[in-house]
Amino acid sequence: SYELTQPPSESVSPGQTATITCSGDALPNQFLYWYQQKPGQAPVIVMSRDTERPSGIPERFSGSTSGTTGTLTITGVQAEDEADYYCQSADNTGTYPVVFGGGTKLTVL
Amino acid sequence: EVQLLESGGGFVQTGESLTLSCAASGFTFVSYAMNWVRQDPVKGLQWVAAVSGSGSRAYYADSVKGRFTISRDNSKKTLYLQMNNLRAEDTAIYYCAKDQFDYGDSVSFSPWGQGTLVTVSS
Protein backbone atom coordinates (compact mmCIF):
# COMPACT_ATOMS: atom_id res chain seq x y z
CA SER A 1 0.00 0.00 0.00
CA TYR A 2 1.03 3.58 -0.61
CA GLU A 3 2.99 5.36 2.10
CA LEU A 4 3.93 8.92 2.95
CA THR A 5 7.15 9.19 4.94
CA GLN A 6 7.84 11.89 7.53
CA PRO A 7 10.67 12.25 10.05
CA PRO A 8 9.35 11.36 13.52
CA SER A 9 10.67 14.52 15.14
CA GLU A 10 12.17 17.93 14.52
CA SER A 11 13.48 20.50 16.97
CA VAL A 12 13.85 24.23 16.49
CA SER A 13 14.56 27.29 18.61
CA PRO A 14 12.04 30.12 18.79
CA GLY A 15 12.42 32.55 15.92
CA GLN A 16 14.23 30.03 13.74
CA THR A 17 12.86 28.22 10.67
CA ALA A 18 11.36 24.75 10.90
CA THR A 19 11.13 22.49 7.86
CA ILE A 20 9.10 19.29 7.91
CA THR A 21 9.31 16.96 4.93
CA CYS A 22 6.96 14.37 3.49
CA SER A 23 8.01 11.90 0.81
CA GLY A 24 5.79 9.87 -1.48
CA ASP A 25 6.11 8.48 -4.99
CA ALA A 26 2.79 9.94 -6.15
CA LEU A 27 3.40 13.49 -4.94
CA PRO A 28 4.27 14.74 -8.45
CA ASN A 29 0.70 13.84 -9.43
CA GLN A 30 -1.31 14.44 -6.26
CA PHE A 31 -1.89 17.44 -4.04
CA LEU A 32 -0.31 17.43 -0.59
CA TYR A 33 -2.00 18.70 2.56
CA TRP A 34 -0.68 19.42 6.04
CA TYR A 35 -2.41 19.28 9.43
CA GLN A 36 -1.37 20.53 12.84
CA GLN A 37 -2.51 18.66 15.94
CA LYS A 38 -1.96 19.87 19.49
CA PRO A 39 -2.40 17.56 22.50
CA GLY A 40 -6.02 16.70 23.20
CA GLN A 41 -7.26 18.51 20.09
CA ALA A 42 -8.45 17.52 16.64
CA PRO A 43 -6.19 18.13 13.65
CA VAL A 44 -6.42 21.50 11.89
CA ILE A 45 -5.43 22.01 8.27
CA VAL A 46 -2.54 24.45 7.89
CA MET A 47 -1.61 23.96 4.23
CA SER A 48 -3.79 22.97 1.30
CA ARG A 49 -3.06 21.91 -2.28
CA ASP A 50 0.70 22.00 -1.81
CA THR A 51 1.05 25.74 -1.26
CA GLU A 52 -2.30 27.29 -0.30
CA ARG A 53 -2.60 28.65 3.21
CA PRO A 54 -6.20 28.40 4.51
CA SER A 55 -7.90 31.39 6.01
CA GLY A 56 -6.78 32.06 9.58
CA ILE A 57 -3.42 30.31 9.27
CA PRO A 58 -0.49 32.64 10.04
CA GLU A 59 1.70 33.79 7.18
CA ARG A 60 4.74 32.14 8.78
CA PHE A 61 3.39 28.82 7.46
CA SER A 62 4.25 27.97 3.85
CA GLY A 63 4.31 24.87 1.68
CA SER A 64 6.23 23.64 -1.31
CA THR A 65 6.77 20.51 -3.33
CA SER A 66 9.61 19.26 -5.48
CA GLY A 67 9.37 15.91 -7.17
CA THR A 68 8.44 13.26 -4.64
CA THR A 69 9.00 15.47 -1.59
CA GLY A 70 6.74 18.05 -0.03
CA THR A 71 7.82 20.51 2.63
CA LEU A 72 6.01 22.48 5.30
CA THR A 73 8.05 25.49 6.40
CA ILE A 74 7.41 27.58 9.49
CA THR A 75 9.41 30.80 9.39
CA GLY A 76 9.97 32.49 12.73
CA VAL A 77 8.71 29.60 14.84
CA GLN A 78 6.73 30.48 17.94
CA ALA A 79 6.19 28.41 21.07
CA GLU A 80 2.56 27.88 20.08
CA ASP A 81 3.70 26.02 16.96
CA GLU A 82 4.85 23.06 19.02
CA ALA A 83 2.60 20.25 17.83
CA ASP A 84 2.37 17.12 15.72
CA TYR A 85 2.25 17.73 11.98
CA TYR A 86 0.78 15.26 9.50
CA CYS A 87 0.95 15.25 5.72
CA GLN A 88 -1.90 13.78 3.64
CA SER A 89 -2.36 12.84 0.02
CA ALA A 90 -3.43 9.95 -2.22
CA ASP A 91 -1.72 7.46 -4.49
CA ASN A 92 -1.63 7.49 -8.28
CA THR A 93 -4.84 5.47 -8.67
CA GLY A 94 -7.11 8.41 -7.82
CA THR A 95 -8.77 10.28 -4.99
CA TYR A 96 -9.17 7.33 -2.64
CA PRO A 97 -7.82 5.84 -0.52
CA VAL A 98 -6.60 8.88 1.36
CA VAL A 99 -3.20 8.39 2.99
CA PHE A 100 -1.58 10.14 5.95
CA GLY A 101 2.06 10.34 6.85
CA GLY A 102 3.18 9.01 10.22
CA GLY A 103 3.47 12.48 11.71
CA THR A 104 6.33 14.70 12.87
CA LYS A 105 6.57 15.95 16.43
CA LEU A 106 7.83 19.54 16.31
CA THR A 107 9.52 20.63 19.52
CA VAL A 108 10.21 24.32 20.13
CA LEU A 109 13.27 24.42 22.38
CA GLU B 1 -19.46 28.59 12.25
CA VAL B 2 -19.07 25.02 11.06
CA GLN B 3 -19.57 22.50 13.85
CA LEU B 4 -19.28 18.73 13.85
CA LEU B 5 -20.31 16.79 16.93
CA GLU B 6 -19.64 13.06 17.12
CA SER B 7 -21.41 10.65 19.42
CA GLY B 8 -21.86 6.93 19.88
CA GLY B 9 -18.41 5.82 20.95
CA GLY B 10 -17.94 3.38 23.77
CA PHE B 11 -16.56 0.09 25.01
CA VAL B 12 -17.48 -3.09 23.14
CA GLN B 13 -16.29 -6.67 22.88
CA THR B 14 -14.64 -8.19 19.84
CA GLY B 15 -17.22 -9.11 17.20
CA GLU B 16 -19.84 -6.65 18.44
CA SER B 17 -21.31 -3.68 16.58
CA LEU B 18 -21.46 0.05 17.18
CA THR B 19 -22.89 3.02 15.29
CA LEU B 20 -21.28 6.45 15.38
CA SER B 21 -23.12 9.65 14.54
CA CYS B 22 -21.90 13.11 13.58
CA ALA B 23 -24.27 16.06 13.77
CA ALA B 24 -23.30 18.89 11.42
CA SER B 25 -24.21 22.56 11.43
CA GLY B 26 -23.08 25.86 9.99
CA PHE B 27 -22.75 24.84 6.33
CA THR B 28 -24.78 23.44 3.43
CA PHE B 29 -24.44 19.80 4.44
CA VAL B 30 -25.62 18.26 1.17
CA SER B 31 -22.93 20.11 -0.80
CA TYR B 32 -19.98 18.39 0.84
CA ALA B 33 -18.64 14.89 0.98
CA MET B 34 -18.04 13.72 4.54
CA ASN B 35 -15.48 11.43 6.06
CA TRP B 36 -14.53 9.34 9.06
CA VAL B 37 -10.88 9.37 10.11
CA ARG B 38 -9.52 7.46 13.09
CA GLN B 39 -6.44 7.87 15.23
CA ASP B 40 -4.62 5.55 17.56
CA PRO B 41 -1.21 6.00 19.19
CA VAL B 42 0.43 3.20 17.18
CA LYS B 43 -0.84 3.68 13.63
CA GLY B 44 -1.48 7.43 13.76
CA LEU B 45 -4.14 8.94 11.54
CA GLN B 46 -6.02 6.58 9.24
CA TRP B 47 -8.74 7.55 6.81
CA VAL B 48 -11.67 5.15 7.25
CA ALA B 49 -14.47 6.06 4.85
CA ALA B 50 -16.05 8.81 2.77
CA VAL B 51 -19.53 9.45 1.40
CA SER B 52 -20.55 11.84 -1.37
CA GLY B 53 -22.86 14.76 -0.72
CA SER B 54 -25.89 12.96 -2.08
CA GLY B 55 -25.00 9.77 -0.26
CA SER B 56 -24.95 7.78 -3.49
CA ARG B 57 -21.23 6.97 -3.45
CA ALA B 58 -19.18 5.55 -0.59
CA TYR B 59 -15.50 4.72 -0.32
CA TYR B 60 -13.68 2.63 2.29
CA ALA B 61 -10.21 1.81 3.51
CA ASP B 62 -9.32 -1.81 2.84
CA SER B 63 -9.02 -2.46 6.58
CA VAL B 64 -12.75 -1.80 7.14
CA LYS B 65 -14.29 -2.79 3.80
CA GLY B 66 -17.11 -5.26 4.29
CA ARG B 67 -17.42 -4.48 8.03
CA PHE B 68 -18.14 -0.73 8.18
CA THR B 69 -20.86 1.24 6.39
CA ILE B 70 -20.85 5.00 6.02
CA SER B 71 -24.12 6.81 5.37
CA ARG B 72 -25.77 10.17 5.81
CA ASP B 73 -29.20 11.67 6.35
CA ASN B 74 -29.18 15.07 4.67
CA SER B 75 -32.56 15.99 6.13
CA LYS B 76 -31.07 15.61 9.61
CA LYS B 77 -27.59 16.89 8.63
CA THR B 78 -26.13 13.81 10.22
CA LEU B 79 -23.34 11.44 9.20
CA TYR B 80 -23.17 7.83 10.39
CA LEU B 81 -20.68 5.00 10.63
CA GLN B 82 -22.09 1.55 11.23
CA MET B 83 -19.29 -0.68 12.50
CA ASN B 84 -19.82 -4.44 12.57
CA ASN B 85 -17.60 -7.34 13.60
CA LEU B 86 -15.33 -5.00 15.53
CA ARG B 87 -11.73 -6.02 16.18
CA ALA B 88 -9.20 -4.93 18.77
CA GLU B 89 -7.31 -3.05 16.05
CA ASP B 90 -10.36 -0.85 15.47
CA THR B 91 -9.74 0.76 18.86
CA ALA B 92 -9.19 4.46 18.18
CA ILE B 93 -10.58 7.95 18.38
CA TYR B 94 -12.98 8.37 15.47
CA TYR B 95 -13.24 11.82 13.93
CA CYS B 96 -15.91 13.11 11.61
CA ALA B 97 -14.39 15.45 9.01
CA LYS B 98 -15.90 17.62 6.32
CA ASP B 99 -14.35 17.80 2.86
CA GLN B 100 -12.54 21.12 2.66
CA PHE B 101 -13.86 21.85 -0.83
CA ASP B 102 -17.15 21.11 -2.56
CA TYR B 103 -15.40 20.60 -5.89
CA GLY B 104 -12.33 18.94 -7.36
CA ASP B 105 -10.87 15.46 -7.29
CA SER B 106 -8.50 15.85 -4.38
CA VAL B 107 -9.68 15.33 -0.82
CA SER B 108 -8.74 17.26 2.27
CA PHE B 109 -10.43 17.67 5.61
CA SER B 110 -11.63 20.85 7.29
CA PRO B 111 -12.84 21.07 9.89
CA TRP B 112 -12.75 17.99 12.09
CA GLY B 113 -15.01 17.16 14.99
CA GLN B 114 -13.60 16.58 18.45
CA GLY B 115 -13.76 12.82 18.09
CA THR B 116 -15.37 9.92 19.90
CA LEU B 117 -13.43 7.06 21.46
CA VAL B 118 -14.13 3.49 20.46
CA THR B 119 -12.52 0.75 22.55
CA VAL B 120 -12.76 -2.86 21.42
CA SER B 121 -11.72 -5.42 23.97
CA SER B 122 -10.98 -9.05 23.37
PDB file of C-alpha atoms in Angstrom:
ATOM      1  CA  SER A   1       0.000   0.000   0.000  1.00  0.00           C
ATOM      2  CA  TYR A   2       1.031   3.583  -0.607  1.00  0.00           C
ATOM      3  CA  GLU A   3       2.992   5.360   2.101  1.00  0.00           C
ATOM      4  CA  LEU A   4       3.933   8.916   2.949  1.00  0.00           C
ATOM      5  CA  THR A   5       7.153   9.190   4.939  1.00  0.00           C
ATOM      6  CA  GLN A   6       7.838  11.889   7.526  1.00  0.00           C
ATOM      7  CA  PRO A   7      10.669  12.253  10.046  1.00  0.00           C
ATOM      8  CA  PRO A   8       9.351  11.364  13.517  1.00  0.00           C
ATOM      9  CA  SER A   9      10.675  14.516  15.136  1.00  0.00           C
ATOM     10  CA  GLU A  10      12.174  17.930  14.519  1.00  0.00           C
ATOM     11  CA  SER A  11      13.483  20.500  16.974  1.00  0.00           C
ATOM     12  CA  VAL A  12      13.854  24.228  16.487  1.00  0.00           C
ATOM     13  CA  SER A  13      14.557  27.285  18.615  1.00  0.00           C
ATOM     14  CA  PRO A  14      12.037  30.121  18.795  1.00  0.00           C
ATOM     15  CA  GLY A  15      12.424  32.547  15.923  1.00  0.00           C
ATOM     16  CA  GLN A  16      14.227  30.027  13.743  1.00  0.00           C
ATOM     17  CA  THR A  17      12.856  28.223  10.672  1.00  0.00           C
ATOM     18  CA  ALA A  18      11.361  24.746  10.898  1.00  0.00           C
ATOM     19  CA  THR A  19      11.130  22.488   7.863  1.00  0.00           C
ATOM     20  CA  ILE A  20       9.099  19.294   7.910  1.00  0.00           C
ATOM     21  CA  THR A  21       9.308  16.963   4.935  1.00  0.00           C
ATOM     22  CA  CYS A  22       6.958  14.368   3.490  1.00  0.00           C
ATOM     23  CA  SER A  23       8.010  11.896   0.809  1.00  0.00           C
ATOM     24  CA  GLY A  24       5.792   9.869  -1.480  1.00  0.00           C
ATOM     25  CA  ASP A  25       6.106   8.479  -4.985  1.00  0.00           C
ATOM     26  CA  ALA A  26       2.791   9.943  -6.145  1.00  0.00           C
ATOM     27  CA  LEU A  27       3.400  13.488  -4.943  1.00  0.00           C
ATOM     28  CA  PRO A  28       4.269  14.741  -8.449  1.00  0.00           C
ATOM     29  CA  ASN A  29       0.696  13.840  -9.434  1.00  0.00           C
ATOM     30  CA  GLN A  30      -1.311  14.439  -6.265  1.00  0.00           C
ATOM     31  CA  PHE A  31      -1.885  17.442  -4.045  1.00  0.00           C
ATOM     32  CA  LEU A  32      -0.311  17.435  -0.594  1.00  0.00           C
ATOM     33  CA  TYR A  33      -2.003  18.704   2.561  1.00  0.00           C
ATOM     34  CA  TRP A  34      -0.675  19.420   6.041  1.00  0.00           C
ATOM     35  CA  TYR A  35      -2.410  19.276   9.427  1.00  0.00           C
ATOM     36  CA  GLN A  36      -1.365  20.530  12.844  1.00  0.00           C
ATOM     37  CA  GLN A  37      -2.508  18.662  15.943  1.00  0.00           C
ATOM     38  CA  LYS A  38      -1.962  19.866  19.486  1.00  0.00           C
ATOM     39  CA  PRO A  39      -2.404  17.559  22.501  1.00  0.00           C
ATOM     40  CA  GLY A  40      -6.017  16.696  23.198  1.00  0.00           C
ATOM     41  CA  GLN A  41      -7.259  18.510  20.090  1.00  0.00           C
ATOM     42  CA  ALA A  42      -8.448  17.515  16.640  1.00  0.00           C
ATOM     43  CA  PRO A  43      -6.186  18.128  13.647  1.00  0.00           C
ATOM     44  CA  VAL A  44      -6.418  21.500  11.890  1.00  0.00           C
ATOM     45  CA  ILE A  45      -5.432  22.014   8.266  1.00  0.00           C
ATOM     46  CA  VAL A  46      -2.538  24.455   7.893  1.00  0.00           C
ATOM     47  CA  MET A  47      -1.614  23.959   4.229  1.00  0.00           C
ATOM     48  CA  SER A  48      -3.794  22.967   1.300  1.00  0.00           C
ATOM     49  CA  ARG A  49      -3.060  21.906  -2.282  1.00  0.00           C
ATOM     50  CA  ASP A  50       0.701  22.004  -1.808  1.00  0.00           C
ATOM     51  CA  THR A  51       1.053  25.744  -1.263  1.00  0.00           C
ATOM     52  CA  GLU A  52      -2.299  27.295  -0.298  1.00  0.00           C
ATOM     53  CA  ARG A  53      -2.601  28.651   3.214  1.00  0.00           C
ATOM     54  CA  PRO A  54      -6.196  28.396   4.508  1.00  0.00           C
ATOM     55  CA  SER A  55      -7.904  31.386   6.011  1.00  0.00           C
ATOM     56  CA  GLY A  56      -6.782  32.058   9.578  1.00  0.00           C
ATOM     57  CA  ILE A  57      -3.418  30.314   9.274  1.00  0.00           C
ATOM     58  CA  PRO A  58      -0.488  32.636  10.044  1.00  0.00           C
ATOM     59  CA  GLU A  59       1.705  33.792   7.185  1.00  0.00           C
ATOM     60  CA  ARG A  60       4.743  32.140   8.777  1.00  0.00           C
ATOM     61  CA  PHE A  61       3.390  28.818   7.456  1.00  0.00           C
ATOM     62  CA  SER A  62       4.252  27.974   3.847  1.00  0.00           C
ATOM     63  CA  GLY A  63       4.306  24.875   1.684  1.00  0.00           C
ATOM     64  CA  SER A  64       6.228  23.637  -1.313  1.00  0.00           C
ATOM     65  CA  THR A  65       6.768  20.506  -3.327  1.00  0.00           C
ATOM     66  CA  SER A  66       9.610  19.259  -5.476  1.00  0.00           C
ATOM     67  CA  GLY A  67       9.373  15.907  -7.167  1.00  0.00           C
ATOM     68  CA  THR A  68       8.440  13.259  -4.636  1.00  0.00           C
ATOM     69  CA  THR A  69       9.000  15.466  -1.585  1.00  0.00           C
ATOM     70  CA  GLY A  70       6.740  18.053  -0.035  1.00  0.00           C
ATOM     71  CA  THR A  71       7.823  20.513   2.632  1.00  0.00           C
ATOM     72  CA  LEU A  72       6.012  22.485   5.301  1.00  0.00           C
ATOM     73  CA  THR A  73       8.051  25.493   6.395  1.00  0.00           C
ATOM     74  CA  ILE A  74       7.410  27.575   9.489  1.00  0.00           C
ATOM     75  CA  THR A  75       9.412  30.801   9.385  1.00  0.00           C
ATOM     76  CA  GLY A  76       9.968  32.486  12.733  1.00  0.00           C
ATOM     77  CA  VAL A  77       8.707  29.597  14.844  1.00  0.00           C
ATOM     78  CA  GLN A  78       6.730  30.476  17.943  1.00  0.00           C
ATOM     79  CA  ALA A  79       6.190  28.409  21.074  1.00  0.00           C
ATOM     80  CA  GLU A  80       2.560  27.883  20.080  1.00  0.00           C
ATOM     81  CA  ASP A  81       3.697  26.025  16.958  1.00  0.00           C
ATOM     82  CA  GLU A  82       4.850  23.061  19.023  1.00  0.00           C
ATOM     83  CA  ALA A  83       2.601  20.254  17.829  1.00  0.00           C
ATOM     84  CA  ASP A  84       2.375  17.124  15.723  1.00  0.00           C
ATOM     85  CA  TYR A  85       2.246  17.728  11.978  1.00  0.00           C
ATOM     86  CA  TYR A  86       0.784  15.256   9.500  1.00  0.00           C
ATOM     87  CA  CYS A  87       0.950  15.252   5.718  1.00  0.00           C
ATOM     88  CA  GLN A  88      -1.899  13.777   3.640  1.00  0.00           C
ATOM     89  CA  SER A  89      -2.356  12.844   0.020  1.00  0.00           C
ATOM     90  CA  ALA A  90      -3.429   9.949  -2.215  1.00  0.00           C
ATOM     91  CA  ASP A  91      -1.715   7.462  -4.485  1.00  0.00           C
ATOM     92  CA  ASN A  92      -1.631   7.490  -8.277  1.00  0.00           C
ATOM     93  CA  THR A  93      -4.837   5.470  -8.671  1.00  0.00           C
ATOM     94  CA  GLY A  94      -7.106   8.410  -7.817  1.00  0.00           C
ATOM     95  CA  THR A  95      -8.767  10.279  -4.988  1.00  0.00           C
ATOM     96  CA  TYR A  96      -9.170   7.331  -2.637  1.00  0.00           C
ATOM     97  CA  PRO A  97      -7.819   5.838  -0.520  1.00  0.00           C
ATOM     98  CA  VAL A  98      -6.605   8.884   1.364  1.00  0.00           C
ATOM     99  CA  VAL A  99      -3.201   8.388   2.992  1.00  0.00           C
ATOM    100  CA  PHE A 100      -1.582  10.141   5.950  1.00  0.00           C
ATOM    101  CA  GLY A 101       2.061  10.344   6.853  1.00  0.00           C
ATOM    102  CA  GLY A 102       3.178   9.007  10.218  1.00  0.00           C
ATOM    103  CA  GLY A 103       3.471  12.480  11.713  1.00  0.00           C
ATOM    104  CA  THR A 104       6.329  14.702  12.869  1.00  0.00           C
ATOM    105  CA  LYS A 105       6.573  15.954  16.427  1.00  0.00           C
ATOM    106  CA  LEU A 106       7.835  19.540  16.311  1.00  0.00           C
ATOM    107  CA  THR A 107       9.516  20.635  19.522  1.00  0.00           C
ATOM    108  CA  VAL A 108      10.212  24.316  20.131  1.00  0.00           C
ATOM    109  CA  LEU A 109      13.270  24.423  22.375  1.00  0.00           C
TER     110      LEU A 109
ATOM    111  CA  GLU B   1     -19.460  28.586  12.255  1.00  0.00           C
ATOM    112  CA  VAL B   2     -19.068  25.016  11.061  1.00  0.00           C
ATOM    113  CA  GLN B   3     -19.571  22.505  13.850  1.00  0.00           C
ATOM    114  CA  LEU B   4     -19.276  18.726  13.849  1.00  0.00           C
ATOM    115  CA  LEU B   5     -20.311  16.789  16.934  1.00  0.00           C
ATOM    116  CA  GLU B   6     -19.636  13.060  17.123  1.00  0.00           C
ATOM    117  CA  SER B   7     -21.406  10.649  19.420  1.00  0.00           C
ATOM    118  CA  GLY B   8     -21.862   6.926  19.879  1.00  0.00           C
ATOM    119  CA  GLY B   9     -18.413   5.822  20.948  1.00  0.00           C
ATOM    120  CA  GLY B  10     -17.936   3.382  23.775  1.00  0.00           C
ATOM    121  CA  PHE B  11     -16.556   0.089  25.008  1.00  0.00           C
ATOM    122  CA  VAL B  12     -17.484  -3.087  23.144  1.00  0.00           C
ATOM    123  CA  GLN B  13     -16.294  -6.675  22.885  1.00  0.00           C
ATOM    124  CA  THR B  14     -14.639  -8.187  19.840  1.00  0.00           C
ATOM    125  CA  GLY B  15     -17.223  -9.110  17.201  1.00  0.00           C
ATOM    126  CA  GLU B  16     -19.839  -6.653  18.439  1.00  0.00           C
ATOM    127  CA  SER B  17     -21.309  -3.678  16.583  1.00  0.00           C
ATOM    128  CA  LEU B  18     -21.462   0.052  17.182  1.00  0.00           C
ATOM    129  CA  THR B  19     -22.889   3.022  15.285  1.00  0.00           C
ATOM    130  CA  LEU B  20     -21.278   6.451  15.376  1.00  0.00           C
ATOM    131  CA  SER B  21     -23.123   9.653  14.538  1.00  0.00           C
ATOM    132  CA  CYS B  22     -21.902  13.111  13.584  1.00  0.00           C
ATOM    133  CA  ALA B  23     -24.274  16.062  13.769  1.00  0.00           C
ATOM    134  CA  ALA B  24     -23.299  18.892  11.419  1.00  0.00           C
ATOM    135  CA  SER B  25     -24.211  22.561  11.433  1.00  0.00           C
ATOM    136  CA  GLY B  26     -23.078  25.859   9.992  1.00  0.00           C
ATOM    137  CA  PHE B  27     -22.753  24.841   6.331  1.00  0.00           C
ATOM    138  CA  THR B  28     -24.778  23.439   3.426  1.00  0.00           C
ATOM    139  CA  PHE B  29     -24.443  19.798   4.439  1.00  0.00           C
ATOM    140  CA  VAL B  30     -25.621  18.257   1.171  1.00  0.00           C
ATOM    141  CA  SER B  31     -22.932  20.112  -0.803  1.00  0.00           C
ATOM    142  CA  TYR B  32     -19.982  18.392   0.840  1.00  0.00           C
ATOM    143  CA  ALA B  33     -18.639  14.888   0.985  1.00  0.00           C
ATOM    144  CA  MET B  34     -18.043  13.723   4.536  1.00  0.00           C
ATOM    145  CA  ASN B  35     -15.475  11.426   6.058  1.00  0.00           C
ATOM    146  CA  TRP B  36     -14.526   9.344   9.063  1.00  0.00           C
ATOM    147  CA  VAL B  37     -10.881   9.370  10.106  1.00  0.00           C
ATOM    148  CA  ARG B  38      -9.518   7.462  13.086  1.00  0.00           C
ATOM    149  CA  GLN B  39      -6.443   7.875  15.233  1.00  0.00           C
ATOM    150  CA  ASP B  40      -4.617   5.553  17.563  1.00  0.00           C
ATOM    151  CA  PRO B  41      -1.207   5.997  19.192  1.00  0.00           C
ATOM    152  CA  VAL B  42       0.427   3.201  17.182  1.00  0.00           C
ATOM    153  CA  LYS B  43      -0.845   3.684  13.635  1.00  0.00           C
ATOM    154  CA  GLY B  44      -1.476   7.428  13.760  1.00  0.00           C
ATOM    155  CA  LEU B  45      -4.141   8.945  11.540  1.00  0.00           C
ATOM    156  CA  GLN B  46      -6.019   6.585   9.238  1.00  0.00           C
ATOM    157  CA  TRP B  47      -8.744   7.554   6.809  1.00  0.00           C
ATOM    158  CA  VAL B  48     -11.671   5.151   7.247  1.00  0.00           C
ATOM    159  CA  ALA B  49     -14.465   6.056   4.852  1.00  0.00           C
ATOM    160  CA  ALA B  50     -16.053   8.808   2.767  1.00  0.00           C
ATOM    161  CA  VAL B  51     -19.532   9.446   1.404  1.00  0.00           C
ATOM    162  CA  SER B  52     -20.553  11.835  -1.367  1.00  0.00           C
ATOM    163  CA  GLY B  53     -22.855  14.763  -0.716  1.00  0.00           C
ATOM    164  CA  SER B  54     -25.893  12.963  -2.077  1.00  0.00           C
ATOM    165  CA  GLY B  55     -24.995   9.773  -0.259  1.00  0.00           C
ATOM    166  CA  SER B  56     -24.946   7.779  -3.488  1.00  0.00           C
ATOM    167  CA  ARG B  57     -21.231   6.968  -3.448  1.00  0.00           C
ATOM    168  CA  ALA B  58     -19.176   5.550  -0.593  1.00  0.00           C
ATOM    169  CA  TYR B  59     -15.497   4.718  -0.322  1.00  0.00           C
ATOM    170  CA  TYR B  60     -13.679   2.633   2.285  1.00  0.00           C
ATOM    171  CA  ALA B  61     -10.212   1.805   3.505  1.00  0.00           C
ATOM    172  CA  ASP B  62      -9.316  -1.812   2.839  1.00  0.00           C
ATOM    173  CA  SER B  63      -9.025  -2.458   6.583  1.00  0.00           C
ATOM    174  CA  VAL B  64     -12.754  -1.798   7.139  1.00  0.00           C
ATOM    175  CA  LYS B  65     -14.293  -2.787   3.798  1.00  0.00           C
ATOM    176  CA  GLY B  66     -17.113  -5.258   4.295  1.00  0.00           C
ATOM    177  CA  ARG B  67     -17.418  -4.480   8.028  1.00  0.00           C
ATOM    178  CA  PHE B  68     -18.138  -0.732   8.181  1.00  0.00           C
ATOM    179  CA  THR B  69     -20.863   1.237   6.387  1.00  0.00           C
ATOM    180  CA  ILE B  70     -20.845   5.004   6.017  1.00  0.00           C
ATOM    181  CA  SER B  71     -24.115   6.807   5.370  1.00  0.00           C
ATOM    182  CA  ARG B  72     -25.769  10.173   5.806  1.00  0.00           C
ATOM    183  CA  ASP B  73     -29.199  11.673   6.352  1.00  0.00           C
ATOM    184  CA  ASN B  74     -29.180  15.066   4.668  1.00  0.00           C
ATOM    185  CA  SER B  75     -32.565  15.987   6.129  1.00  0.00           C
ATOM    186  CA  LYS B  76     -31.074  15.606   9.611  1.00  0.00           C
ATOM    187  CA  LYS B  77     -27.594  16.895   8.628  1.00  0.00           C
ATOM    188  CA  THR B  78     -26.126  13.808  10.220  1.00  0.00           C
ATOM    189  CA  LEU B  79     -23.335  11.442   9.199  1.00  0.00           C
ATOM    190  CA  TYR B  80     -23.173   7.830  10.389  1.00  0.00           C
ATOM    191  CA  LEU B  81     -20.680   4.999  10.627  1.00  0.00           C
ATOM    192  CA  GLN B  82     -22.087   1.549  11.235  1.00  0.00           C
ATOM    193  CA  MET B  83     -19.287  -0.683  12.504  1.00  0.00           C
ATOM    194  CA  ASN B  84     -19.823  -4.440  12.570  1.00  0.00           C
ATOM    195  CA  ASN B  85     -17.597  -7.339  13.601  1.00  0.00           C
ATOM    196  CA  LEU B  86     -15.330  -5.005  15.529  1.00  0.00           C
ATOM    197  CA  ARG B  87     -11.735  -6.022  16.176  1.00  0.00           C
ATOM    198  CA  ALA B  88      -9.204  -4.934  18.774  1.00  0.00           C
ATOM    199  CA  GLU B  89      -7.308  -3.053  16.054  1.00  0.00           C
ATOM    200  CA  ASP B  90     -10.358  -0.850  15.469  1.00  0.00           C
ATOM    201  CA  THR B  91      -9.736   0.763  18.862  1.00  0.00           C
ATOM    202  CA  ALA B  92      -9.187   4.464  18.178  1.00  0.00           C
ATOM    203  CA  ILE B  93     -10.575   7.951  18.383  1.00  0.00           C
ATOM    204  CA  TYR B  94     -12.979   8.372  15.474  1.00  0.00           C
ATOM    205  CA  TYR B  95     -13.237  11.818  13.926  1.00  0.00           C
ATOM    206  CA  CYS B  96     -15.907  13.107  11.615  1.00  0.00           C
ATOM    207  CA  ALA B  97     -14.392  15.450   9.014  1.00  0.00           C
ATOM    208  CA  LYS B  98     -15.902  17.616   6.319  1.00  0.00           C
ATOM    209  CA  ASP B  99     -14.345  17.802   2.863  1.00  0.00           C
ATOM    210  CA  GLN B 100     -12.542  21.123   2.657  1.00  0.00           C
ATOM    211  CA  PHE B 101     -13.858  21.850  -0.830  1.00  0.00           C
ATOM    212  CA  ASP B 102     -17.154  21.107  -2.556  1.00  0.00           C
ATOM    213  CA  TYR B 103     -15.396  20.598  -5.888  1.00  0.00           C
ATOM    214  CA  GLY B 104     -12.331  18.943  -7.364  1.00  0.00           C
ATOM    215  CA  ASP B 105     -10.875  15.460  -7.291  1.00  0.00           C
ATOM    216  CA  SER B 106      -8.496  15.851  -4.378  1.00  0.00           C
ATOM    217  CA  VAL B 107      -9.679  15.330  -0.825  1.00  0.00           C
ATOM    218  CA  SER B 108      -8.742  17.263   2.268  1.00  0.00           C
ATOM    219  CA  PHE B 109     -10.431  17.674   5.612  1.00  0.00           C
ATOM    220  CA  SER B 110     -11.625  20.846   7.286  1.00  0.00           C
ATOM    221  CA  PRO B 111     -12.843  21.067   9.890  1.00  0.00           C
ATOM    222  CA  TRP B 112     -12.750  17.987  12.092  1.00  0.00           C
ATOM    223  CA  GLY B 113     -15.010  17.159  14.992  1.00  0.00           C
ATOM    224  CA  GLN B 114     -13.603  16.584  18.451  1.00  0.00           C
ATOM    225  CA  GLY B 115     -13.761  12.822  18.090  1.00  0.00           C
ATOM    226  CA  THR B 116     -15.368   9.921  19.903  1.00  0.00           C
ATOM    227  CA  LEU B 117     -13.430   7.056  21.464  1.00  0.00           C
ATOM    228  CA  VAL B 118     -14.127   3.491  20.457  1.00  0.00           C
ATOM    229  CA  THR B 119     -12.524   0.746  22.549  1.00  0.00           C
ATOM    230  CA  VAL B 120     -12.760  -2.864  21.423  1.00  0.00           C
ATOM    231  CA  SER B 121     -11.723  -5.423  23.966  1.00  0.00           C
ATOM    232  CA  SER B 122     -10.983  -9.054  23.372  1.00  0.00           C
TER     233      SER B 122
END
